[in-house]
Amino acid sequence: MFKLFFSLILFSVSHTFAQWSALLPISPAGNGMGGISSSAISDDPFSTMSNPAQLGAMSLQNSGAFGYYIPEEKEYYQSATYSVGMNLQKNNSALPLSIGLGYLRTDWKIGTVYDEYGNAIQLYEKNRFISLGVGFDYGIRGGIGLSYIEQKTRNYFSYSPEIKNQFANNLGIVLEIPVSRFIAKALNTDLSLNEHTEFFFNATTGYVHQTVSGINPPLYDDKHTLGLGWEIGLQSAHWKIISFLLIREVDDFSGQGTYSRDYLDDIKIYNNLILGKQSEDNILRKGWQINLGEAFHARGGSFVLWRNTISSLGVGVQLSGIVKYIEAAEPDIFTDSPSLNFLLHHIDIQYNYASFYKSEYEGETSYSGTPFRGISILLK
């Protein structure tokens, strides 16, 4: 099923730069929401592939991260990511800033073709990302980031596929805006439900600009991604107790031909992001997420590509949230074991899973069950 899914994309865009990452980000958490990884702050290390600004935002809370992708069929796809970060304010700086540096690799074994003599030729794509991000928290929390991407690919459908080398840069920003706190301050009111819990309403947004260069003319020279989301829920000082996120993200790239883009050329902010209407010349992704105490996440989403409605579901489990639940019930439970207490508050483990469960082409189901699994270790 995994092979069938990527065969659909490969057939349609056999000449593109970063064809997989352009259409289907590898973040398991993001793919649970229909491939949205650029427009809401995430601590999934794989989200830096879509938006390097995630690395900056992540470094506000984490001093390091390692992520490993667990494919269903290892012969098709592998990925891993490594990053380090430093919060300057935690290191005696007056500035609420952080800095992160990361490396991410993806290796796709696309398939096999045969030359005129019957010799098998392996088709593949290899991407290497080096990213730098800066995080900030001035009431509005977020990050900015830059990635340099090098790709080596053999994906041209012919009897003698050539190895192509291409390059790209991603420049991105991601923001989380505490709308409810600004409103409460303006109205001089209190949104607290009790001593430890308050209502919150956040807006989240992100933007990525990718530029491409190389030997082989790519499907696009510039690609823009813009997203907007809304999150509502209950939180304490350092814990989102429960929340619901509704988010939309649009790429000004539909895979229909080779061209350059002007700034946000085919992104209609009101129609695409506010009303959620699909345009002919872009890919609109719609997603949602339910968060329960930062321990459990349920996700869903969809996008339309070449008349195919591609839908997804996902789940996530995170150790740090489970620890917060335990401490909320028994505040002193870990105080008798300093070593365990230190580990649980400085090391976080998360597992995210997503599956594309439906694709419709003119009413007929063409594939389902494409899985994305990732496990990550975060150092606080």
mmCIF file of C-alpha atoms in Angstrom:
data_model
loop_
_atom_site.group_PDB
_atom_site.id
_atom_site.type_symbol
_atom_site.label_atom_id
_atom_site.label_comp_id
_atom_site.label_asym_id
_atom_site.label_seq_id
_atom_site.Cartn_x
_atom_site.Cartn_y
_atom_site.Cartn_z
ATOM 1 C CA MET A 1 0.000 0.000 0.000
ATOM 2 C CA PHE A 2 2.907 2.322 0.789
ATOM 3 C CA LYS A 3 4.384 1.704 -2.671
ATOM 4 C CA LEU A 4 1.047 2.284 -4.400
ATOM 5 C CA PHE A 5 0.621 5.640 -2.661
ATOM 6 C CA PHE A 6 3.981 7.015 -3.747
ATOM 7 C CA SER A 7 3.572 5.612 -7.259
ATOM 8 C CA LEU A 8 0.597 7.967 -7.637
ATOM 9 C CA ILE A 9 2.710 11.002 -6.727
ATOM 10 C CA LEU A 10 5.769 9.838 -8.690
ATOM 11 C CA PHE A 11 3.778 9.360 -11.890
ATOM 12 C CA SER A 12 2.412 12.887 -11.627
ATOM 13 C CA VAL A 13 5.600 14.784 -10.764
ATOM 14 C CA SER A 14 8.487 12.711 -12.012
ATOM 15 C CA HIS A 15 10.625 15.803 -12.715
ATOM 16 C CA THR A 16 10.171 17.840 -9.542
ATOM 17 C CA PHE A 17 12.663 19.047 -6.995
ATOM 18 C CA ALA A 18 12.071 17.499 -3.595
ATOM 19 C CA GLN A 19 8.919 15.933 -4.973
ATOM 20 C CA TRP A 20 8.102 14.095 -1.757
ATOM 21 C CA SER A 21 8.812 16.955 0.639
ATOM 22 C CA ALA A 22 6.984 19.419 -1.615
ATOM 23 C CA LEU A 23 3.781 17.402 -1.500
ATOM 24 C CA LEU A 24 3.949 15.230 1.603
ATOM 25 C CA PRO A 25 6.003 16.380 4.622
ATOM 26 C CA ILE A 26 7.421 13.505 6.637
ATOM 27 C CA SER A 27 6.413 14.772 10.092
ATOM 28 C CA PRO A 28 4.190 12.026 11.600
ATOM 29 C CA ALA A 29 2.446 14.628 13.763
ATOM 30 C CA GLY A 30 1.901 16.946 10.800
ATOM 31 C CA ASN A 31 0.715 14.190 8.498
ATOM 32 C CA GLY A 32 -1.918 13.309 11.067
ATOM 33 C CA MET A 33 -3.378 16.747 10.248
ATOM 34 C CA GLY A 34 -3.264 16.303 6.481
ATOM 35 C CA GLY A 35 0.393 17.297 6.110
ATOM 36 C CA ILE A 36 0.307 20.547 8.120
ATOM 37 C CA SER A 37 3.732 21.098 9.701
ATOM 38 C CA SER A 38 4.579 24.753 9.046
ATOM 39 C CA SER A 39 1.922 26.855 10.741
ATOM 40 C CA ALA A 40 1.594 25.684 14.358
ATOM 41 C CA ILE A 41 4.453 25.411 16.849
ATOM 42 C CA SER A 42 5.391 21.751 17.232
ATOM 43 C CA ASP A 43 7.944 19.822 19.270
ATOM 44 C CA ASP A 44 8.025 17.045 16.672
ATOM 45 C CA PRO A 45 11.665 17.313 15.403
ATOM 46 C CA PHE A 46 10.573 16.219 11.911
ATOM 47 C CA SER A 47 8.500 19.413 11.542
ATOM 48 C CA THR A 48 11.734 21.331 10.852
ATOM 49 C CA MET A 49 11.752 19.745 7.380
ATOM 50 C CA SER A 50 8.709 21.806 6.415
ATOM 51 C CA ASN A 51 9.565 24.969 8.353
ATOM 52 C CA PRO A 52 13.022 25.632 9.864
ATOM 53 C CA ALA A 53 11.406 28.192 12.184
ATOM 54 C CA GLN A 54 10.146 25.205 14.186
ATOM 55 C CA LEU A 55 13.767 24.635 15.228
ATOM 56 C CA GLY A 56 13.917 28.100 16.764
ATOM 57 C CA ALA A 57 10.625 27.701 18.627
ATOM 58 C CA MET A 58 11.648 24.220 19.817
ATOM 59 C CA SER A 59 14.921 25.535 21.247
ATOM 60 C CA LEU A 60 12.975 27.714 23.713
ATOM 61 C CA GLN A 61 12.176 24.545 25.685
ATOM 62 C CA ASN A 62 14.634 21.916 24.458
ATOM 63 C CA SER A 63 18.432 21.738 24.496
ATOM 64 C CA GLY A 64 18.535 18.798 22.112
ATOM 65 C CA ALA A 65 16.390 16.441 20.075
ATOM 66 C CA PHE A 66 16.723 13.190 18.170
ATOM 67 C CA GLY A 67 14.049 11.749 15.923
ATOM 68 C CA TYR A 68 13.893 8.468 14.065
ATOM 69 C CA TYR A 69 11.324 7.555 11.473
ATOM 70 C CA ILE A 70 9.889 4.039 11.726
ATOM 71 C CA PRO A 71 8.615 3.023 8.280
ATOM 72 C CA GLU A 72 6.347 0.080 7.692
ATOM 73 C CA GLU A 73 8.559 -1.097 4.838
ATOM 74 C CA LYS A 74 12.175 -0.052 5.432
ATOM 75 C CA GLU A 75 13.157 -0.685 1.848
ATOM 76 C CA TYR A 76 11.147 2.378 0.764
ATOM 77 C CA TYR A 77 11.891 5.172 3.222
ATOM 78 C CA GLN A 78 14.145 6.191 6.090
ATOM 79 C CA SER A 79 14.668 9.451 7.954
ATOM 80 C CA ALA A 80 16.406 10.778 11.053
ATOM 81 C CA THR A 81 16.944 14.213 12.570
ATOM 82 C CA TYR A 82 19.326 15.652 15.158
ATOM 83 C CA SER A 83 19.327 19.112 16.737
ATOM 84 C CA VAL A 84 20.793 21.114 19.603
ATOM 85 C CA GLY A 85 19.440 24.277 21.170
ATOM 86 C CA MET A 86 20.175 26.865 23.826
ATOM 87 C CA ASN A 87 17.795 29.214 25.615
ATOM 88 C CA LEU A 88 19.774 32.404 26.200
ATOM 89 C CA GLN A 89 17.497 33.578 29.003
ATOM 90 C CA LYS A 90 18.115 30.364 30.940
ATOM 91 C CA ASN A 91 21.840 31.066 30.560
ATOM 92 C CA ASN A 92 21.799 34.455 32.317
ATOM 93 C CA SER A 93 20.735 36.566 29.363
ATOM 94 C CA ALA A 94 18.111 39.274 29.701
ATOM 95 C CA LEU A 95 16.803 38.498 26.230
ATOM 96 C CA PRO A 96 13.985 35.933 25.859
ATOM 97 C CA LEU A 97 15.709 34.341 22.885
ATOM 98 C CA SER A 98 16.992 30.905 21.947
ATOM 99 C CA ILE A 99 19.028 29.442 19.121
ATOM 100 C CA GLY A 100 18.919 25.999 17.509
ATOM 101 C CA LEU A 101 21.009 24.109 14.970
ATOM 102 C CA GLY A 102 19.726 20.963 13.259
ATOM 103 C CA TYR A 103 20.410 18.299 10.654
ATOM 104 C CA LEU A 104 17.792 16.118 8.974
ATOM 105 C CA ARG A 105 18.140 13.427 6.313
ATOM 106 C CA THR A 106 15.572 11.579 4.233
ATOM 107 C CA ASP A 107 16.213 8.612 1.950
ATOM 108 C CA TRP A 108 13.480 7.436 -0.407
ATOM 109 C CA LYS A 109 13.772 4.279 -2.485
ATOM 110 C CA ILE A 110 11.153 5.135 -5.058
ATOM 111 C CA GLY A 111 11.136 2.042 -7.226
ATOM 112 C CA THR A 112 12.903 0.210 -10.016
ATOM 113 C CA VAL A 113 12.989 0.639 -13.805
ATOM 114 C CA TYR A 114 14.776 -1.438 -16.431
ATOM 115 C CA ASP A 115 17.006 -0.319 -19.268
ATOM 116 C CA GLU A 116 16.866 -1.658 -22.813
ATOM 117 C CA TYR A 117 19.105 -4.563 -21.816
ATOM 118 C CA GLY A 118 16.899 -5.590 -18.918
ATOM 119 C CA ASN A 119 19.228 -4.227 -16.224
ATOM 120 C CA ALA A 120 17.475 -2.969 -13.099
ATOM 121 C CA ILE A 121 17.980 0.710 -12.191
ATOM 122 C CA GLN A 122 17.059 1.822 -8.683
ATOM 123 C CA LEU A 123 15.185 5.126 -8.471
ATOM 124 C CA TYR A 124 15.758 7.124 -5.311
ATOM 125 C CA GLU A 125 15.789 10.532 -3.689
ATOM 126 C CA LYS A 126 18.123 11.691 -0.918
ATOM 127 C CA ASN A 127 17.640 14.993 0.905
ATOM 128 C CA ARG A 128 19.972 16.594 3.437
ATOM 129 C CA PHE A 129 18.766 19.574 5.502
ATOM 130 C CA ILE A 130 21.007 21.852 7.595
ATOM 131 C CA SER A 131 18.912 24.321 9.581
ATOM 132 C CA LEU A 132 19.431 27.303 11.857
ATOM 133 C CA GLY A 133 16.606 28.728 13.949
ATOM 134 C CA VAL A 134 16.078 31.528 16.463
ATOM 135 C CA GLY A 135 13.246 31.377 18.984
ATOM 136 C CA PHE A 136 11.660 34.258 20.873
ATOM 137 C CA ASP A 137 9.030 34.794 23.542
ATOM 138 C CA TYR A 138 7.920 38.423 23.901
ATOM 139 C CA GLY A 139 4.350 37.542 24.821
ATOM 140 C CA ILE A 140 4.013 36.372 21.225
ATOM 141 C CA ARG A 141 5.989 33.125 21.029
ATOM 142 C CA GLY A 142 7.605 31.801 17.879
ATOM 143 C CA GLY A 143 10.670 31.300 15.759
ATOM 144 C CA ILE A 144 12.391 32.185 12.517
ATOM 145 C CA GLY A 145 14.654 29.830 10.630
ATOM 146 C CA LEU A 146 16.650 29.040 7.514
ATOM 147 C CA SER A 147 17.440 25.661 5.911
ATOM 148 C CA TYR A 148 19.935 24.736 3.240
ATOM 149 C CA ILE A 149 18.811 21.630 1.348
ATOM 150 C CA GLU A 150 20.853 19.395 -0.924
ATOM 151 C CA GLN A 151 19.154 16.720 -2.982
ATOM 152 C CA LYS A 152 20.513 13.865 -5.037
ATOM 153 C CA THR A 153 17.871 12.106 -7.059
ATOM 154 C CA ARG A 154 17.403 9.501 -9.750
ATOM 155 C CA ASN A 155 13.709 9.747 -10.513
ATOM 156 C CA TYR A 156 13.398 10.382 -14.221
ATOM 157 C CA PHE A 157 11.178 7.856 -15.981
ATOM 158 C CA SER A 158 13.324 6.811 -18.918
ATOM 159 C CA TYR A 159 15.479 3.870 -19.862
ATOM 160 C CA SER A 160 18.597 5.674 -18.680
ATOM 161 C CA PRO A 161 17.691 7.783 -15.631
ATOM 162 C CA GLU A 162 20.340 10.344 -14.772
ATOM 163 C CA ILE A 163 21.454 11.298 -11.283
ATOM 164 C CA LYS A 164 20.422 14.909 -10.619
ATOM 165 C CA ASN A 165 21.819 17.272 -8.000
ATOM 166 C CA GLN A 166 19.678 20.197 -6.894
ATOM 167 C CA PHE A 167 19.663 22.683 -4.058
ATOM 168 C CA ALA A 168 17.090 24.734 -2.178
ATOM 169 C CA ASN A 169 16.684 27.138 0.710
ATOM 170 C CA ASN A 170 13.743 27.350 3.095
ATOM 171 C CA LEU A 171 13.110 30.592 4.964
ATOM 172 C CA GLY A 172 10.330 30.420 7.525
ATOM 173 C CA ILE A 173 8.548 31.952 10.484
ATOM 174 C CA VAL A 174 6.021 30.477 12.930
ATOM 175 C CA LEU A 175 4.026 32.396 15.563
ATOM 176 C CA GLU A 176 1.673 31.650 18.447
ATOM 177 C CA ILE A 177 -0.357 34.706 19.473
ATOM 178 C CA PRO A 178 -2.180 34.640 22.867
ATOM 179 C CA VAL A 179 -5.313 36.454 21.696
ATOM 180 C CA SER A 180 -7.261 35.858 24.918
ATOM 181 C CA ARG A 181 -4.517 37.387 27.088
ATOM 182 C CA PHE A 182 -4.376 40.500 24.919
ATOM 183 C CA ILE A 183 -8.176 40.843 25.081
ATOM 184 C CA ALA A 184 -8.196 40.279 28.857
ATOM 185 C CA LYS A 185 -5.502 42.937 29.315
ATOM 186 C CA ALA A 186 -7.347 45.422 27.096
ATOM 187 C CA LEU A 187 -10.618 44.870 28.973
ATOM 188 C CA ASN A 188 -8.913 44.640 32.366
ATOM 189 C CA THR A 189 -10.592 41.321 33.082
ATOM 190 C CA ASP A 190 -9.520 37.926 34.382
ATOM 191 C CA LEU A 191 -9.954 34.697 32.428
ATOM 192 C CA SER A 192 -8.952 32.457 35.331
ATOM 193 C CA LEU A 193 -11.364 29.720 36.333
ATOM 194 C CA ASN A 194 -9.573 29.097 39.615
ATOM 195 C CA GLU A 195 -6.185 29.624 41.246
ATOM 196 C CA HIS A 196 -4.371 27.317 38.802
ATOM 197 C CA THR A 197 -6.461 27.208 35.621
ATOM 198 C CA GLU A 198 -7.362 29.752 32.969
ATOM 199 C CA PHE A 199 -9.198 29.792 29.651
ATOM 200 C CA PHE A 200 -7.067 30.545 26.597
ATOM 201 C CA PHE A 201 -7.588 31.333 22.926
ATOM 202 C CA ASN A 202 -4.548 31.453 20.636
ATOM 203 C CA ALA A 203 -4.001 32.262 16.990
ATOM 204 C CA THR A 204 -1.219 30.420 15.213
ATOM 205 C CA THR A 205 0.365 31.183 11.861
ATOM 206 C CA GLY A 206 3.385 30.262 9.783
ATOM 207 C CA TYR A 207 5.010 31.129 6.477
ATOM 208 C CA VAL A 208 7.711 29.378 4.421
ATOM 209 C CA HIS A 209 9.412 30.500 1.216
ATOM 210 C CA GLN A 210 11.385 27.868 -0.690
ATOM 211 C CA THR A 211 13.743 28.752 -3.541
ATOM 212 C CA VAL A 212 15.219 26.093 -5.804
ATOM 213 C CA SER A 213 18.312 25.950 -8.012
ATOM 214 C CA GLY A 214 20.306 23.205 -9.709
ATOM 215 C CA ILE A 215 21.177 21.404 -12.880
ATOM 216 C CA ASN A 216 17.750 20.080 -13.715
ATOM 217 C CA PRO A 217 14.954 22.665 -14.185
ATOM 218 C CA PRO A 218 12.583 22.031 -11.271
ATOM 219 C CA LEU A 219 8.808 22.030 -11.309
ATOM 220 C CA TYR A 220 8.919 25.375 -9.499
ATOM 221 C CA ASP A 221 11.611 27.964 -8.726
ATOM 222 C CA ASP A 222 9.761 29.436 -5.764
ATOM 223 C CA LYS A 223 7.131 27.934 -3.489
ATOM 224 C CA HIS A 224 5.217 29.712 -0.743
ATOM 225 C CA THR A 225 3.346 28.136 2.161
ATOM 226 C CA LEU A 226 1.046 30.095 4.454
ATOM 227 C CA GLY A 227 -1.137 28.841 7.278
ATOM 228 C CA LEU A 228 -3.577 30.054 9.912
ATOM 229 C CA GLY A 229 -5.036 28.259 12.904
ATOM 230 C CA TRP A 230 -7.027 28.770 16.090
ATOM 231 C CA GLU A 231 -6.585 26.965 19.382
ATOM 232 C CA ILE A 232 -8.937 27.077 22.362
ATOM 233 C CA GLY A 233 -8.695 25.359 25.728
ATOM 234 C CA LEU A 234 -7.682 25.405 29.389
ATOM 235 C CA GLN A 235 -4.159 25.860 30.709
ATOM 236 C CA SER A 236 -2.129 26.409 33.855
ATOM 237 C CA ALA A 237 1.201 28.213 34.125
ATOM 238 C CA HIS A 238 3.225 25.562 32.253
ATOM 239 C CA TRP A 239 0.624 23.075 31.068
ATOM 240 C CA LYS A 240 -2.016 22.978 28.354
ATOM 241 C CA ILE A 241 -4.582 20.864 30.190
ATOM 242 C CA ILE A 242 -6.953 20.437 27.262
ATOM 243 C CA SER A 243 -7.201 22.145 23.888
ATOM 244 C CA PHE A 244 -8.622 21.959 20.381
ATOM 245 C CA LEU A 245 -6.730 23.243 17.326
ATOM 246 C CA LEU A 246 -8.327 23.958 13.949
ATOM 247 C CA ILE A 247 -5.855 24.889 11.229
ATOM 248 C CA ARG A 248 -5.529 25.435 7.469
ATOM 249 C CA GLU A 249 -2.410 25.667 5.350
ATOM 250 C CA VAL A 250 -2.004 26.406 1.644
ATOM 251 C CA ASP A 251 0.867 25.878 -0.830
ATOM 252 C CA ASP A 252 0.909 27.952 -4.034
ATOM 253 C CA PHE A 253 1.919 24.831 -5.929
ATOM 254 C CA SER A 254 -0.450 22.422 -7.639
ATOM 255 C CA GLY A 255 1.986 20.281 -9.637
ATOM 256 C CA GLN A 256 0.542 21.399 -12.992
ATOM 257 C CA GLY A 257 3.656 22.777 -14.697
ATOM 258 C CA THR A 258 7.022 24.547 -14.513
ATOM 259 C CA TYR A 259 6.899 28.181 -13.495
ATOM 260 C CA SER A 260 8.172 30.777 -11.055
ATOM 261 C CA ARG A 261 5.940 32.334 -8.418
ATOM 262 C CA ASP A 262 5.584 35.910 -7.347
ATOM 263 C CA TYR A 263 5.092 36.672 -3.656
ATOM 264 C CA LEU A 264 2.011 34.709 -2.473
ATOM 265 C CA ASP A 265 0.859 34.703 -6.090
ATOM 266 C CA ASP A 266 -1.890 32.076 -5.837
ATOM 267 C CA ILE A 267 -2.667 32.144 -2.114
ATOM 268 C CA LYS A 268 -6.008 33.756 -1.375
ATOM 269 C CA ILE A 269 -5.954 34.461 2.348
ATOM 270 C CA TYR A 270 -9.685 35.039 2.754
ATOM 271 C CA ASN A 271 -10.954 32.284 0.443
ATOM 272 C CA ASN A 272 -8.318 29.651 1.267
ATOM 273 C CA LEU A 273 -7.485 30.207 4.933
ATOM 274 C CA ILE A 274 -10.627 31.852 6.314
ATOM 275 C CA LEU A 275 -13.387 30.195 4.261
ATOM 276 C CA GLY A 276 -11.424 27.001 3.541
ATOM 277 C CA LYS A 277 -12.168 27.032 -0.194
ATOM 278 C CA GLN A 278 -9.871 25.141 -2.563
ATOM 279 C CA SER A 279 -8.319 27.065 -5.474
ATOM 280 C CA GLU A 280 -7.202 25.531 -8.748
ATOM 281 C CA ASP A 281 -3.576 26.644 -8.477
ATOM 282 C CA ASN A 282 -2.745 25.611 -4.909
ATOM 283 C CA ILE A 283 -2.933 22.789 -2.417
ATOM 284 C CA LEU A 284 -5.161 23.508 0.593
ATOM 285 C CA ARG A 285 -4.655 21.385 3.691
ATOM 286 C CA LYS A 286 -7.175 21.265 6.530
ATOM 287 C CA GLY A 287 -6.400 19.799 9.921
ATOM 288 C CA TRP A 288 -7.434 19.524 13.551
ATOM 289 C CA GLN A 289 -5.913 18.316 16.805
ATOM 290 C CA ILE A 290 -7.293 17.462 20.245
ATOM 291 C CA ASN A 291 -4.754 17.734 23.062
ATOM 292 C CA LEU A 292 -5.297 16.043 26.420
ATOM 293 C CA GLY A 293 -2.788 17.299 28.959
ATOM 294 C CA GLU A 294 0.130 17.294 26.490
ATOM 295 C CA ALA A 295 0.121 13.518 26.983
ATOM 296 C CA PHE A 296 -2.278 12.326 24.285
ATOM 297 C CA HIS A 297 -3.116 13.858 20.912
ATOM 298 C CA ALA A 298 -5.752 12.887 18.363
ATOM 299 C CA ARG A 299 -5.437 14.374 14.881
ATOM 300 C CA GLY A 300 -7.212 14.453 11.545
ATOM 301 C CA GLY A 301 -6.959 16.259 8.238
ATOM 302 C CA SER A 302 -7.152 16.182 4.453
ATOM 303 C CA PHE A 303 -5.963 17.809 1.250
ATOM 304 C CA VAL A 304 -6.878 17.596 -2.444
ATOM 305 C CA LEU A 305 -4.260 16.741 -5.058
ATOM 306 C CA TRP A 306 -5.122 16.150 -8.731
ATOM 307 C CA ARG A 307 -8.790 15.482 -7.920
ATOM 308 C CA ASN A 308 -7.738 13.049 -5.198
ATOM 309 C CA THR A 309 -9.110 13.713 -1.714
ATOM 310 C CA ILE A 310 -6.394 12.473 0.619
ATOM 311 C CA SER A 311 -7.473 12.164 4.256
ATOM 312 C CA SER A 312 -5.531 11.225 7.369
ATOM 313 C CA LEU A 313 -5.841 10.358 11.028
ATOM 314 C CA GLY A 314 -3.121 10.395 13.660
ATOM 315 C CA VAL A 315 -2.338 9.957 17.339
ATOM 316 C CA GLY A 316 0.516 10.992 19.598
ATOM 317 C CA VAL A 317 1.731 10.021 23.072
ATOM 318 C CA GLN A 318 4.198 12.123 25.091
ATOM 319 C CA LEU A 319 5.982 11.227 28.322
ATOM 320 C CA SER A 320 6.197 14.778 29.713
ATOM 321 C CA GLY A 321 2.418 15.137 29.654
ATOM 322 C CA ILE A 322 1.943 11.812 31.440
ATOM 323 C CA VAL A 323 4.373 13.002 34.141
ATOM 324 C CA LYS A 324 2.347 16.209 34.571
ATOM 325 C CA TYR A 325 -0.838 14.173 34.996
ATOM 326 C CA ILE A 326 0.833 12.039 37.685
ATOM 327 C CA GLU A 327 2.197 15.090 39.514
ATOM 328 C CA ALA A 328 -1.210 16.784 39.390
ATOM 329 C CA ALA A 329 -2.674 13.779 41.210
ATOM 330 C CA GLU A 330 0.300 13.180 43.566
ATOM 331 C CA PRO A 331 2.501 16.322 43.783
ATOM 332 C CA ASP A 332 5.236 14.672 45.878
ATOM 333 C CA ILE A 333 5.339 11.333 44.117
ATOM 334 C CA PHE A 334 8.860 11.766 42.648
ATOM 335 C CA THR A 335 10.517 13.726 45.472
ATOM 336 C CA ASP A 336 11.827 10.577 47.172
ATOM 337 C CA SER A 337 13.829 9.651 44.077
ATOM 338 C CA PRO A 338 15.993 12.619 42.984
ATOM 339 C CA SER A 339 17.508 10.704 40.067
ATOM 340 C CA LEU A 340 14.140 9.679 38.663
ATOM 341 C CA ASN A 341 12.778 13.163 39.270
ATOM 342 C CA PHE A 342 15.688 14.688 37.317
ATOM 343 C CA LEU A 343 15.304 12.289 34.384
ATOM 344 C CA LEU A 344 11.548 12.744 34.080
ATOM 345 C CA HIS A 345 11.893 16.528 34.012
ATOM 346 C CA HIS A 346 14.870 16.699 31.644
ATOM 347 C CA ILE A 347 14.160 13.902 29.158
ATOM 348 C CA ASP A 348 10.985 13.621 27.116
ATOM 349 C CA ILE A 349 9.974 10.795 24.788
ATOM 350 C CA GLN A 350 7.218 11.095 22.217
ATOM 351 C CA TYR A 351 5.674 8.766 19.664
ATOM 352 C CA ASN A 352 3.557 9.983 16.756
ATOM 353 C CA TYR A 353 1.618 7.944 14.225
ATOM 354 C CA ALA A 354 -0.388 8.967 11.182
ATOM 355 C CA SER A 355 -2.139 7.051 8.435
ATOM 356 C CA PHE A 356 -3.660 8.156 5.151
ATOM 357 C CA TYR A 357 -6.865 6.205 5.139
ATOM 358 C CA LYS A 358 -8.704 7.421 2.050
ATOM 359 C CA SER A 359 -7.993 8.673 -1.456
ATOM 360 C CA GLU A 360 -10.784 9.256 -3.893
ATOM 361 C CA TYR A 361 -10.396 9.736 -7.619
ATOM 362 C CA GLU A 362 -13.716 10.506 -9.280
ATOM 363 C CA GLY A 363 -15.444 8.607 -6.484
ATOM 364 C CA GLU A 364 -13.245 5.508 -6.472
ATOM 365 C CA THR A 365 -10.939 4.574 -3.583
ATOM 366 C CA SER A 366 -7.380 4.158 -4.917
ATOM 367 C CA TYR A 367 -5.364 3.523 -1.751
ATOM 368 C CA SER A 368 -5.481 3.560 2.035
ATOM 369 C CA GLY A 369 -3.389 2.692 5.046
ATOM 370 C CA THR A 370 -0.179 4.587 4.234
ATOM 371 C CA PRO A 371 1.555 4.872 7.649
ATOM 372 C CA PHE A 372 3.955 7.422 9.153
ATOM 373 C CA ARG A 373 5.593 6.581 12.483
ATOM 374 C CA GLY A 374 8.208 8.532 14.396
ATOM 375 C CA ILE A 375 9.803 8.333 17.815
ATOM 376 C CA SER A 376 11.683 11.268 19.303
ATOM 377 C CA ILE A 377 13.788 11.967 22.379
ATOM 378 C CA LEU A 378 13.899 15.565 23.630
ATOM 379 C CA LEU A 379 16.360 16.986 26.154
ATOM 380 C CA LYS A 380 14.932 19.747 28.309
#
